């Protein structure tokens, strides 16, 4: 299954979060939420186990509510395709503290590896740019991942979008908490909000 | 051509009542898919210095947006038409799982003198779909009852985390008529 010159998803996510500081990270349904867990559990990690297509919009709501915090959505190609309209919504709002990374293995890895639309036709970078996200790029090297990881902390220049072609090899499942209320309240607590 | 009162009509006061309630409950993010019945409220939101109106491409985006807003400390409300409720169904599962305050204001089609048969199936199932999804449904059928219904809805949604929908009936907003 693996092709040459494709990046390793775990290395990509580790590099994105290595120097995360105050970043709030949102993982889309599927392997990307596990990749965030593998990089280290954190009070500011938002793990999604459902709501396919909603990761970028959760990121938008958070970014608008907390304009001084970097918000980073890390999701997969299938999840982003389901929420593709949200790129138009984000392109209109232009939250300068929001960054979106798609880990693109061109397949629905959790359901048997069926090919996705990005395999042959859909260009998510083109979609993002055409929706008004001017800073949209395709990433193919770890050096570019590291440059993007630094840019996430620039709160004046977003929104930004990157599509990273990754190896489709299956990796060990490292699972986060499935308790959504715990996950949300842990982030809220870390941001200084008290329970209702 | 339209018998329906233009909802942006400045003579209408119930949208102002809704706006006042949202303001009092410190609602900050207002995602919406436009509907004629919501047009005056949307104008008020877009002119507000405390609320942010956020146009969506599809209603389910608004459910996810409100989850993120709450995680970041802000309340929101989702404005849509009855047909949009159908677009939201799977995303509504976020509400009980993440337990964030959820309030939606739904302008009704497919009832009370509806002209367009295409609106009737979803309009007929709107309340059932919401209730099956764990959302309490309140309804306002006259302008006079809007303030009390809105107050109750906002109070239970934001204070008690009871997911709530307010159906603004077609009787309230006026049935659209294209023929005599």
Short mmCIF file of N, CA and C in Angstrom, two decimals, chain B:
data_model
loop_
_atom_site.label_atom_id
_atom_site.label_comp_id
_atom_site.label_asym_id
_atom_site.label_seq_id
_atom_site.Cartn_x
_atom_site.Cartn_y
_atom_site.Cartn_z
N UNK B 1 -48.05 39.05 -5.61
CA UNK B 1 -47.56 37.69 -5.73
C UNK B 1 -47.34 37.06 -4.35
N UNK B 2 -46.85 37.83 -3.41
CA UNK B 2 -46.66 37.30 -2.06
C UNK B 2 -47.73 37.82 -1.11
N UNK B 3 -48.50 36.90 -0.53
CA UNK B 3 -49.43 37.32 0.51
C UNK B 3 -48.70 37.39 1.84
N UNK B 4 -47.55 36.69 1.89
CA UNK B 4 -46.79 36.62 3.11
C UNK B 4 -46.26 38.00 3.48
N UNK B 5 -46.40 38.35 4.73
CA UNK B 5 -45.84 39.61 5.20
C UNK B 5 -44.33 39.56 4.99
N UNK B 6 -43.76 40.60 4.51
CA UNK B 6 -42.31 40.65 4.37
C UNK B 6 -41.70 40.69 5.77
N UNK B 7 -40.93 39.65 6.08
CA UNK B 7 -40.43 39.55 7.45
C UNK B 7 -39.38 40.61 7.78
N UNK B 8 -38.89 41.31 6.74
CA UNK B 8 -37.97 42.40 7.05
C UNK B 8 -38.74 43.69 7.32
N UNK B 9 -40.06 43.59 7.23
CA UNK B 9 -40.94 44.74 7.48
C UNK B 9 -40.64 45.34 8.86
N UNK B 10 -40.36 46.62 8.87
CA UNK B 10 -39.99 47.24 10.14
C UNK B 10 -41.16 47.28 11.11
N UNK B 11 -42.38 47.08 10.61
CA UNK B 11 -43.55 47.09 11.50
C UNK B 11 -43.60 45.84 12.38
N UNK B 12 -42.94 44.77 11.93
CA UNK B 12 -42.94 43.54 12.74
C UNK B 12 -42.13 43.76 14.00
N UNK B 13 -42.67 43.36 15.15
CA UNK B 13 -41.90 43.57 16.39
C UNK B 13 -41.41 42.27 17.02
N UNK B 14 -42.02 41.13 16.64
CA UNK B 14 -41.56 39.89 17.30
C UNK B 14 -40.10 39.55 17.02
N UNK B 15 -39.54 39.87 15.83
CA UNK B 15 -38.09 39.62 15.68
C UNK B 15 -37.26 40.47 16.65
N UNK B 16 -37.75 41.67 16.98
CA UNK B 16 -37.05 42.49 17.97
C UNK B 16 -37.12 41.86 19.35
N UNK B 17 -38.24 41.22 19.65
CA UNK B 17 -38.36 40.52 20.94
C UNK B 17 -37.35 39.38 21.02
N UNK B 18 -37.21 38.65 19.92
CA UNK B 18 -36.21 37.56 19.90
C UNK B 18 -34.82 38.12 20.10
N UNK B 19 -34.51 39.18 19.36
CA UNK B 19 -33.18 39.79 19.45
C UNK B 19 -32.89 40.23 20.89
N UNK B 20 -33.88 40.85 21.52
CA UNK B 20 -33.68 41.34 22.90
C UNK B 20 -33.38 40.18 23.86
N UNK B 21 -34.07 39.06 23.66
CA UNK B 21 -33.80 37.90 24.53
C UNK B 21 -32.38 37.37 24.30
N UNK B 22 -32.00 37.27 23.05
CA UNK B 22 -30.65 36.75 22.75
C UNK B 22 -29.58 37.68 23.34
N UNK B 23 -29.84 38.96 23.26
CA UNK B 23 -28.90 39.93 23.82
C UNK B 23 -28.78 39.76 25.34
N UNK B 24 -29.94 39.61 25.98
CA UNK B 24 -29.96 39.49 27.44
C UNK B 24 -29.24 38.22 27.90
N UNK B 25 -29.28 37.17 27.11
CA UNK B 25 -28.61 35.92 27.47
C UNK B 25 -27.17 35.87 26.97
N UNK B 26 -26.66 36.99 26.52
CA UNK B 26 -25.26 37.09 26.11
C UNK B 26 -24.89 36.10 24.99
N UNK B 27 -25.78 35.96 24.03
CA UNK B 27 -25.50 35.13 22.86
C UNK B 27 -24.53 35.88 21.95
N UNK B 28 -23.48 35.20 21.53
CA UNK B 28 -22.42 35.87 20.76
C UNK B 28 -22.28 35.37 19.33
N UNK B 29 -22.50 34.09 19.09
CA UNK B 29 -22.34 33.56 17.71
C UNK B 29 -23.71 33.14 17.17
N UNK B 30 -24.05 33.66 16.01
CA UNK B 30 -25.36 33.40 15.42
C UNK B 30 -25.21 32.83 14.00
N UNK B 31 -24.95 31.52 13.90
CA UNK B 31 -24.89 30.88 12.58
C UNK B 31 -26.28 30.78 11.98
N UNK B 32 -26.37 30.92 10.66
CA UNK B 32 -27.68 30.85 10.03
C UNK B 32 -27.60 30.42 8.57
N UNK B 33 -28.65 29.75 8.13
CA UNK B 33 -28.96 29.65 6.70
C UNK B 33 -30.18 30.55 6.52
N UNK B 34 -30.11 31.50 5.61
CA UNK B 34 -31.17 32.50 5.54
C UNK B 34 -32.56 31.92 5.29
N UNK B 35 -33.54 32.59 5.88
CA UNK B 35 -34.93 32.31 5.56
C UNK B 35 -35.67 33.63 5.63
N UNK B 36 -36.67 33.78 4.78
CA UNK B 36 -37.43 35.04 4.76
C UNK B 36 -37.98 35.36 6.14
N UNK B 37 -38.43 34.33 6.85
CA UNK B 37 -39.00 34.54 8.19
C UNK B 37 -37.98 35.04 9.20
N UNK B 38 -36.71 34.81 8.93
CA UNK B 38 -35.65 35.25 9.86
C UNK B 38 -34.98 36.54 9.39
N UNK B 39 -35.46 37.14 8.28
CA UNK B 39 -34.64 38.20 7.68
C UNK B 39 -34.49 39.43 8.57
N UNK B 40 -35.52 39.81 9.30
CA UNK B 40 -35.35 40.99 10.17
C UNK B 40 -34.40 40.68 11.33
N UNK B 41 -34.53 39.49 11.90
CA UNK B 41 -33.62 39.11 12.99
C UNK B 41 -32.18 39.06 12.50
N UNK B 42 -31.97 38.51 11.29
CA UNK B 42 -30.61 38.46 10.74
C UNK B 42 -30.05 39.87 10.55
N UNK B 43 -30.90 40.79 10.08
CA UNK B 43 -30.45 42.19 9.95
C UNK B 43 -30.02 42.77 11.29
N UNK B 44 -30.80 42.48 12.34
CA UNK B 44 -30.45 42.98 13.68
C UNK B 44 -29.12 42.39 14.15
N UNK B 45 -28.94 41.09 13.90
CA UNK B 45 -27.70 40.41 14.33
C UNK B 45 -26.49 41.00 13.59
N UNK B 46 -26.64 41.20 12.27
CA UNK B 46 -25.50 41.70 11.48
C UNK B 46 -25.15 43.14 11.85
N UNK B 47 -26.12 43.86 12.40
CA UNK B 47 -25.86 45.25 12.82
C UNK B 47 -25.38 45.33 14.27
N UNK B 48 -25.37 44.19 14.97
CA UNK B 48 -25.03 44.18 16.40
C UNK B 48 -23.52 44.28 16.62
N UNK B 49 -23.13 44.92 17.71
CA UNK B 49 -21.70 45.00 18.04
C UNK B 49 -21.27 43.83 18.93
N UNK B 50 -22.21 43.09 19.48
CA UNK B 50 -21.84 41.98 20.38
C UNK B 50 -22.05 40.61 19.74
N UNK B 51 -22.93 40.54 18.75
CA UNK B 51 -23.21 39.24 18.11
C UNK B 51 -22.54 39.19 16.75
N UNK B 52 -22.14 37.97 16.39
CA UNK B 52 -21.55 37.76 15.07
C UNK B 52 -22.46 36.85 14.26
N UNK B 53 -23.01 37.36 13.18
CA UNK B 53 -23.81 36.55 12.27
C UNK B 53 -22.88 35.76 11.35
N UNK B 54 -23.13 34.46 11.22
CA UNK B 54 -22.23 33.59 10.47
C UNK B 54 -23.04 32.80 9.44
N UNK B 55 -23.04 33.22 8.18
CA UNK B 55 -23.78 32.47 7.16
C UNK B 55 -23.14 31.11 6.92
N UNK B 56 -23.98 30.10 6.80
CA UNK B 56 -23.52 28.72 6.62
C UNK B 56 -23.86 28.25 5.21
N UNK B 57 -23.18 27.20 4.76
CA UNK B 57 -23.59 26.60 3.49
C UNK B 57 -24.64 25.53 3.73
N UNK B 58 -24.64 24.92 4.92
CA UNK B 58 -25.65 23.94 5.30
C UNK B 58 -25.79 23.97 6.81
N UNK B 59 -26.99 23.67 7.29
CA UNK B 59 -27.31 23.90 8.70
C UNK B 59 -26.47 23.09 9.67
N UNK B 60 -26.05 21.87 9.28
CA UNK B 60 -25.28 21.05 10.22
C UNK B 60 -23.97 21.73 10.62
N UNK B 61 -23.44 22.58 9.75
CA UNK B 61 -22.24 23.34 10.12
C UNK B 61 -22.47 24.12 11.41
N UNK B 62 -23.69 24.63 11.56
CA UNK B 62 -24.00 25.46 12.72
C UNK B 62 -23.98 24.69 14.02
N UNK B 63 -24.38 23.41 13.98
CA UNK B 63 -24.37 22.60 15.19
C UNK B 63 -22.92 22.43 15.67
N UNK B 64 -22.03 22.08 14.73
CA UNK B 64 -20.62 21.91 15.08
C UNK B 64 -20.01 23.24 15.53
N UNK B 65 -20.39 24.32 14.87
CA UNK B 65 -19.87 25.65 15.24
C UNK B 65 -20.22 25.98 16.69
N UNK B 66 -21.45 25.69 17.09
CA UNK B 66 -21.87 26.02 18.46
C UNK B 66 -21.12 25.17 19.49
N UNK B 67 -20.75 23.94 19.12
CA UNK B 67 -19.94 23.12 20.02
C UNK B 67 -18.58 23.78 20.25
N UNK B 68 -17.98 24.25 19.16
CA UNK B 68 -16.68 24.92 19.29
C UNK B 68 -16.79 26.24 20.04
N UNK B 69 -17.86 26.99 19.78
CA UNK B 69 -18.06 28.27 20.46
C UNK B 69 -18.13 28.07 21.97
N UNK B 70 -18.90 27.07 22.41
CA UNK B 70 -19.05 26.80 23.84
C UNK B 70 -17.72 26.35 24.45
N UNK B 71 -16.98 25.52 23.73
CA UNK B 71 -15.68 25.08 24.23
C UNK B 71 -14.78 26.29 24.45
N UNK B 72 -14.95 27.30 23.61
CA UNK B 72 -14.20 28.54 23.75
C UNK B 72 -14.87 29.58 24.61
N UNK B 73 -15.98 29.23 25.25
CA UNK B 73 -16.59 30.12 26.23
C UNK B 73 -17.71 31.01 25.74
N UNK B 74 -18.22 30.76 24.53
CA UNK B 74 -19.31 31.61 24.04
C UNK B 74 -20.58 30.82 23.78
N UNK B 75 -21.71 31.50 23.97
CA UNK B 75 -23.02 30.94 23.64
C UNK B 75 -23.39 31.32 22.21
N UNK B 76 -24.21 30.45 21.60
CA UNK B 76 -24.69 30.76 20.26
C UNK B 76 -26.11 30.29 20.07
N UNK B 77 -26.67 30.63 18.93
CA UNK B 77 -28.01 30.17 18.56
C UNK B 77 -28.00 29.92 17.05
N UNK B 78 -28.68 28.87 16.62
CA UNK B 78 -28.72 28.49 15.20
C UNK B 78 -30.06 28.88 14.60
N UNK B 79 -30.03 29.68 13.55
CA UNK B 79 -31.26 30.10 12.86
C UNK B 79 -31.41 29.31 11.57
N UNK B 80 -32.56 28.71 11.39
CA UNK B 80 -32.79 27.96 10.15
C UNK B 80 -34.27 27.81 9.86
N UNK B 81 -34.55 27.25 8.68
CA UNK B 81 -35.91 26.92 8.28
C UNK B 81 -36.15 25.43 8.55
N UNK B 82 -37.42 25.02 8.59
CA UNK B 82 -37.74 23.63 8.93
C UNK B 82 -37.01 22.62 8.05
N UNK B 83 -36.81 22.92 6.78
CA UNK B 83 -36.12 21.97 5.91
C UNK B 83 -34.68 21.75 6.37
N UNK B 84 -34.09 22.73 7.01
CA UNK B 84 -32.72 22.61 7.49
C UNK B 84 -32.55 21.63 8.64
N UNK B 85 -33.62 21.38 9.37
CA UNK B 85 -33.55 20.43 10.48
C UNK B 85 -33.12 19.06 9.96
N UNK B 86 -33.64 18.69 8.79
CA UNK B 86 -33.27 17.41 8.20
C UNK B 86 -31.78 17.34 7.87
N UNK B 87 -31.21 18.47 7.48
CA UNK B 87 -29.78 18.48 7.15
C UNK B 87 -28.90 18.29 8.38
N UNK B 88 -29.45 18.49 9.56
CA UNK B 88 -28.64 18.50 10.79
C UNK B 88 -28.51 17.15 11.48
N UNK B 89 -29.31 16.16 11.08
CA UNK B 89 -29.59 15.04 11.98
C UNK B 89 -28.36 14.39 12.60
N UNK B 90 -27.40 13.92 11.82
CA UNK B 90 -26.27 13.24 12.46
C UNK B 90 -25.48 14.18 13.36
N UNK B 91 -25.33 15.44 12.94
CA UNK B 91 -24.52 16.37 13.74
C UNK B 91 -25.18 16.67 15.08
N UNK B 92 -26.49 16.49 15.17
CA UNK B 92 -27.17 16.71 16.46
C UNK B 92 -26.66 15.74 17.53
N UNK B 93 -26.02 14.65 17.11
CA UNK B 93 -25.49 13.70 18.10
C UNK B 93 -24.38 14.32 18.94
N UNK B 94 -23.79 15.40 18.46
CA UNK B 94 -22.76 16.08 19.26
C UNK B 94 -23.36 16.65 20.55
N UNK B 95 -24.64 17.00 20.52
CA UNK B 95 -25.21 17.77 21.64
C UNK B 95 -25.23 16.96 22.94
N UNK B 96 -25.83 15.75 22.96
CA UNK B 96 -25.78 14.99 24.21
C UNK B 96 -24.38 14.49 24.56
N UNK B 97 -23.56 14.24 23.56
CA UNK B 97 -22.23 13.68 23.84
C UNK B 97 -21.32 14.75 24.44
N UNK B 98 -21.33 15.95 23.84
CA UNK B 98 -20.43 17.02 24.31
C UNK B 98 -21.09 17.87 25.39
N UNK B 99 -22.41 17.83 25.45
CA UNK B 99 -23.20 18.54 26.46
C UNK B 99 -22.90 20.05 26.48
N UNK B 100 -23.23 20.67 25.36
CA UNK B 100 -23.09 22.13 25.26
C UNK B 100 -24.49 22.73 25.11
N UNK B 101 -24.69 23.99 25.48
CA UNK B 101 -26.01 24.59 25.37
C UNK B 101 -26.42 24.74 23.91
N UNK B 102 -27.60 24.23 23.58
CA UNK B 102 -28.04 24.27 22.18
C UNK B 102 -29.42 24.89 22.09
N UNK B 103 -29.51 25.98 21.35
CA UNK B 103 -30.80 26.62 21.07
C UNK B 103 -30.87 26.87 19.57
N UNK B 104 -31.99 26.46 18.98
CA UNK B 104 -32.20 26.76 17.56
C UNK B 104 -33.59 27.36 17.39
N UNK B 105 -33.68 28.33 16.49
CA UNK B 105 -34.96 28.98 16.16
C UNK B 105 -35.30 28.59 14.73
N UNK B 106 -36.43 27.89 14.57
CA UNK B 106 -36.77 27.27 13.29
C UNK B 106 -38.04 27.91 12.74
N UNK B 107 -37.91 28.56 11.59
CA UNK B 107 -39.12 29.10 10.93
C UNK B 107 -39.77 27.95 10.15
N UNK B 108 -41.07 27.81 10.33
CA UNK B 108 -41.78 26.65 9.78
C UNK B 108 -42.31 26.90 8.38
N UNK B 109 -42.16 25.85 7.56
CA UNK B 109 -42.83 25.77 6.27
C UNK B 109 -43.61 24.45 6.27
N UNK B 110 -44.46 24.28 5.26
CA UNK B 110 -45.16 23.00 5.13
C UNK B 110 -46.33 22.83 6.07
N UNK B 111 -46.88 23.91 6.58
CA UNK B 111 -48.03 23.85 7.48
C UNK B 111 -48.87 25.11 7.27
N UNK B 112 -50.02 25.20 7.93
CA UNK B 112 -50.84 26.43 7.98
C UNK B 112 -50.98 27.14 6.63
N UNK B 113 -51.69 26.49 5.69
CA UNK B 113 -51.96 27.13 4.41
C UNK B 113 -50.81 27.09 3.43
N UNK B 114 -49.90 26.11 3.60
CA UNK B 114 -48.75 26.00 2.70
C UNK B 114 -49.20 25.83 1.25
N UNK B 115 -48.52 26.53 0.37
CA UNK B 115 -48.81 26.47 -1.07
C UNK B 115 -47.95 25.42 -1.78
N UNK B 116 -46.71 25.24 -1.30
CA UNK B 116 -45.72 24.44 -2.01
C UNK B 116 -45.66 23.01 -1.46
N UNK B 117 -46.10 22.00 -2.24
CA UNK B 117 -46.10 20.63 -1.72
C UNK B 117 -44.72 20.12 -1.35
N UNK B 118 -43.67 20.66 -1.95
CA UNK B 118 -42.31 20.18 -1.69
C UNK B 118 -41.87 20.52 -0.26
N UNK B 119 -42.53 21.48 0.37
CA UNK B 119 -42.19 21.85 1.74
C UNK B 119 -42.88 20.96 2.77
N UNK B 120 -43.92 20.25 2.34
CA UNK B 120 -44.78 19.57 3.33
C UNK B 120 -44.11 18.37 4.01
N UNK B 121 -43.40 17.48 3.29
CA UNK B 121 -42.84 16.31 3.99
C UNK B 121 -41.91 16.70 5.15
N UNK B 122 -40.94 17.57 4.89
CA UNK B 122 -39.99 17.92 5.97
C UNK B 122 -40.67 18.78 7.03
N UNK B 123 -41.58 19.67 6.60
CA UNK B 123 -42.29 20.48 7.59
C UNK B 123 -43.12 19.61 8.52
N UNK B 124 -43.64 18.50 7.98
CA UNK B 124 -44.48 17.62 8.79
C UNK B 124 -43.67 16.80 9.79
N UNK B 125 -42.40 16.56 9.48
CA UNK B 125 -41.59 15.72 10.37
C UNK B 125 -40.62 16.53 11.23
N UNK B 126 -40.60 17.85 11.06
CA UNK B 126 -39.61 18.67 11.77
C UNK B 126 -39.64 18.44 13.28
N UNK B 127 -40.84 18.54 13.86
CA UNK B 127 -40.93 18.40 15.33
C UNK B 127 -40.52 16.99 15.76
N UNK B 128 -40.98 15.97 15.02
CA UNK B 128 -40.64 14.59 15.36
C UNK B 128 -39.15 14.32 15.27
N UNK B 129 -38.51 14.85 14.22
CA UNK B 129 -37.07 14.65 14.04
C UNK B 129 -36.30 15.28 15.21
N UNK B 130 -36.71 16.49 15.58
CA UNK B 130 -36.03 17.16 16.69
C UNK B 130 -36.20 16.36 17.98
N UNK B 131 -37.43 15.92 18.24
CA UNK B 131 -37.69 15.20 19.49
C UNK B 131 -36.96 13.86 19.52
N UNK B 132 -36.94 13.15 18.40
CA UNK B 132 -36.19 11.89 18.34
C UNK B 132 -34.70 12.11 18.57
N UNK B 133 -34.24 13.32 18.26
CA UNK B 133 -32.82 13.65 18.43
C UNK B 133 -32.54 14.20 19.83
N UNK B 134 -33.52 14.18 20.69
CA UNK B 134 -33.28 14.58 22.08
C UNK B 134 -33.43 16.07 22.34
N UNK B 135 -34.14 16.75 21.45
CA UNK B 135 -34.28 18.21 21.59
C UNK B 135 -35.72 18.54 22.00
N UNK B 136 -35.86 19.35 23.03
CA UNK B 136 -37.20 19.78 23.47
C UNK B 136 -37.72 20.83 22.50
N UNK B 137 -39.01 20.74 22.21
CA UNK B 137 -39.59 21.62 21.20
C UNK B 137 -40.64 22.54 21.84
N UNK B 138 -40.46 23.83 21.64
CA UNK B 138 -41.45 24.83 22.03
C UNK B 138 -41.94 25.50 20.74
N UNK B 139 -43.14 26.08 20.80
CA UNK B 139 -43.69 26.67 19.58
C UNK B 139 -44.30 28.03 19.89
N UNK B 140 -44.13 28.96 18.96
CA UNK B 140 -44.80 30.27 19.04
C UNK B 140 -45.66 30.42 17.80
N UNK B 141 -46.97 30.60 18.01
CA UNK B 141 -47.90 30.72 16.88
C UNK B 141 -48.43 32.13 16.70
N UNK B 142 -48.26 32.98 17.71
CA UNK B 142 -48.70 34.37 17.59
C UNK B 142 -47.59 35.29 18.09
N UNK B 143 -47.60 36.51 17.60
CA UNK B 143 -46.57 37.48 18.00
C UNK B 143 -46.59 37.71 19.51
N UNK B 144 -47.79 37.67 20.09
CA UNK B 144 -47.92 37.97 21.53
C UNK B 144 -47.18 36.94 22.39
N UNK B 145 -47.09 35.70 21.93
CA UNK B 145 -46.45 34.69 22.79
C UNK B 145 -44.95 34.56 22.54
N UNK B 146 -44.41 35.27 21.58
CA UNK B 146 -42.98 35.14 21.29
C UNK B 146 -42.09 35.48 22.50
N UNK B 147 -42.31 36.59 23.20
CA UNK B 147 -41.38 36.92 24.29
C UNK B 147 -41.32 35.84 25.38
N UNK B 148 -42.48 35.33 25.79
CA UNK B 148 -42.48 34.32 26.87
C UNK B 148 -41.86 33.01 26.40
N UNK B 149 -42.15 32.61 25.17
CA UNK B 149 -41.58 31.36 24.64
C UNK B 149 -40.06 31.49 24.51
N UNK B 150 -39.60 32.62 24.01
CA UNK B 150 -38.15 32.84 23.86
C UNK B 150 -37.45 32.84 25.21
N UNK B 151 -38.08 33.50 26.18
CA UNK B 151 -37.48 33.56 27.53
C UNK B 151 -37.33 32.15 28.10
N UNK B 152 -38.40 31.35 27.99
CA UNK B 152 -38.36 29.99 28.52
C UNK B 152 -37.31 29.16 27.78
N UNK B 153 -37.28 29.29 26.46
CA UNK B 153 -36.34 28.49 25.65
C UNK B 153 -34.90 28.84 25.99
N UNK B 154 -34.59 30.13 26.05
CA UNK B 154 -33.21 30.54 26.33
C UNK B 154 -32.82 30.13 27.74
N UNK B 155 -33.74 30.28 28.68
CA UNK B 155 -33.43 29.93 30.07
C UNK B 155 -33.10 28.44 30.19
N UNK B 156 -33.93 27.59 29.60
CA UNK B 156 -33.67 26.15 29.78
C UNK B 156 -32.47 25.68 28.96
N UNK B 157 -32.24 26.32 27.80
CA UNK B 157 -31.08 25.92 26.98
C UNK B 157 -29.77 26.34 27.65
N UNK B 158 -29.70 27.60 28.11
CA UNK B 158 -28.42 28.10 28.60
C UNK B 158 -28.19 27.82 30.09
N UNK B 159 -29.27 27.80 30.87
CA UNK B 159 -29.09 27.57 32.32
C UNK B 159 -29.13 26.10 32.68
N UNK B 160 -29.96 25.32 31.99
CA UNK B 160 -30.12 23.91 32.35
C UNK B 160 -29.54 22.96 31.32
N UNK B 161 -28.86 23.50 30.30
CA UNK B 161 -28.29 22.68 29.23
C UNK B 161 -29.31 21.70 28.64
N UNK B 162 -30.54 22.19 28.50
CA UNK B 162 -31.59 21.40 27.87
C UNK B 162 -31.66 21.80 26.40
N UNK B 163 -31.26 20.91 25.49
CA UNK B 163 -31.28 21.28 24.07
C UNK B 163 -32.70 21.65 23.65
N UNK B 164 -32.86 22.81 23.03
CA UNK B 164 -34.20 23.34 22.79
C UNK B 164 -34.32 23.95 21.39
N UNK B 165 -35.48 23.66 20.77
CA UNK B 165 -35.82 24.28 19.49
C UNK B 165 -37.10 25.09 19.68
N UNK B 166 -37.13 26.29 19.13
CA UNK B 166 -38.37 27.06 19.08
C UNK B 166 -38.86 27.05 17.64
N UNK B 167 -40.05 26.50 17.44
CA UNK B 167 -40.65 26.52 16.10
C UNK B 167 -41.47 27.80 15.98
N UNK B 168 -41.11 28.63 15.02
CA UNK B 168 -41.85 29.86 14.74
C UNK B 168 -42.83 29.50 13.64
N UNK B 169 -44.09 29.37 14.00
CA UNK B 169 -45.06 28.75 13.10
C UNK B 169 -45.33 29.60 11.87
N UNK B 170 -45.77 28.92 10.84
CA UNK B 170 -46.09 29.62 9.60
C UNK B 170 -47.25 30.58 9.82
N UNK B 171 -48.07 30.28 10.83
CA UNK B 171 -49.16 31.19 11.16
C UNK B 171 -48.60 32.52 11.65
N UNK B 172 -47.48 32.45 12.37
CA UNK B 172 -46.83 33.67 12.86
C UNK B 172 -46.16 34.43 11.72
N UNK B 173 -45.40 33.73 10.90
CA UNK B 173 -44.59 34.44 9.89
C UNK B 173 -45.37 34.70 8.61
N UNK B 174 -46.49 34.01 8.41
CA UNK B 174 -47.32 34.24 7.23
C UNK B 174 -47.01 33.22 6.15
N UNK B 175 -48.03 32.62 5.58
CA UNK B 175 -47.84 31.63 4.52
C UNK B 175 -47.48 32.34 3.23
N UNK B 176 -46.54 31.73 2.50
CA UNK B 176 -46.13 32.27 1.19
C UNK B 176 -47.19 31.85 0.18
N UNK B 177 -47.64 32.79 -0.65
CA UNK B 177 -48.64 32.46 -1.67
C UNK B 177 -48.15 32.99 -3.02
N UNK B 178 -48.08 32.10 -4.01
CA UNK B 178 -47.64 32.51 -5.35
C UNK B 178 -48.80 32.60 -6.34
N UNK B 179 -49.93 31.98 -5.97
CA UNK B 179 -51.10 32.05 -6.86
C UNK B 179 -52.31 32.40 -6.02
N UNK B 180 -53.39 32.79 -6.72
CA UNK B 180 -54.61 33.11 -5.99
C UNK B 180 -55.47 31.87 -5.82
#
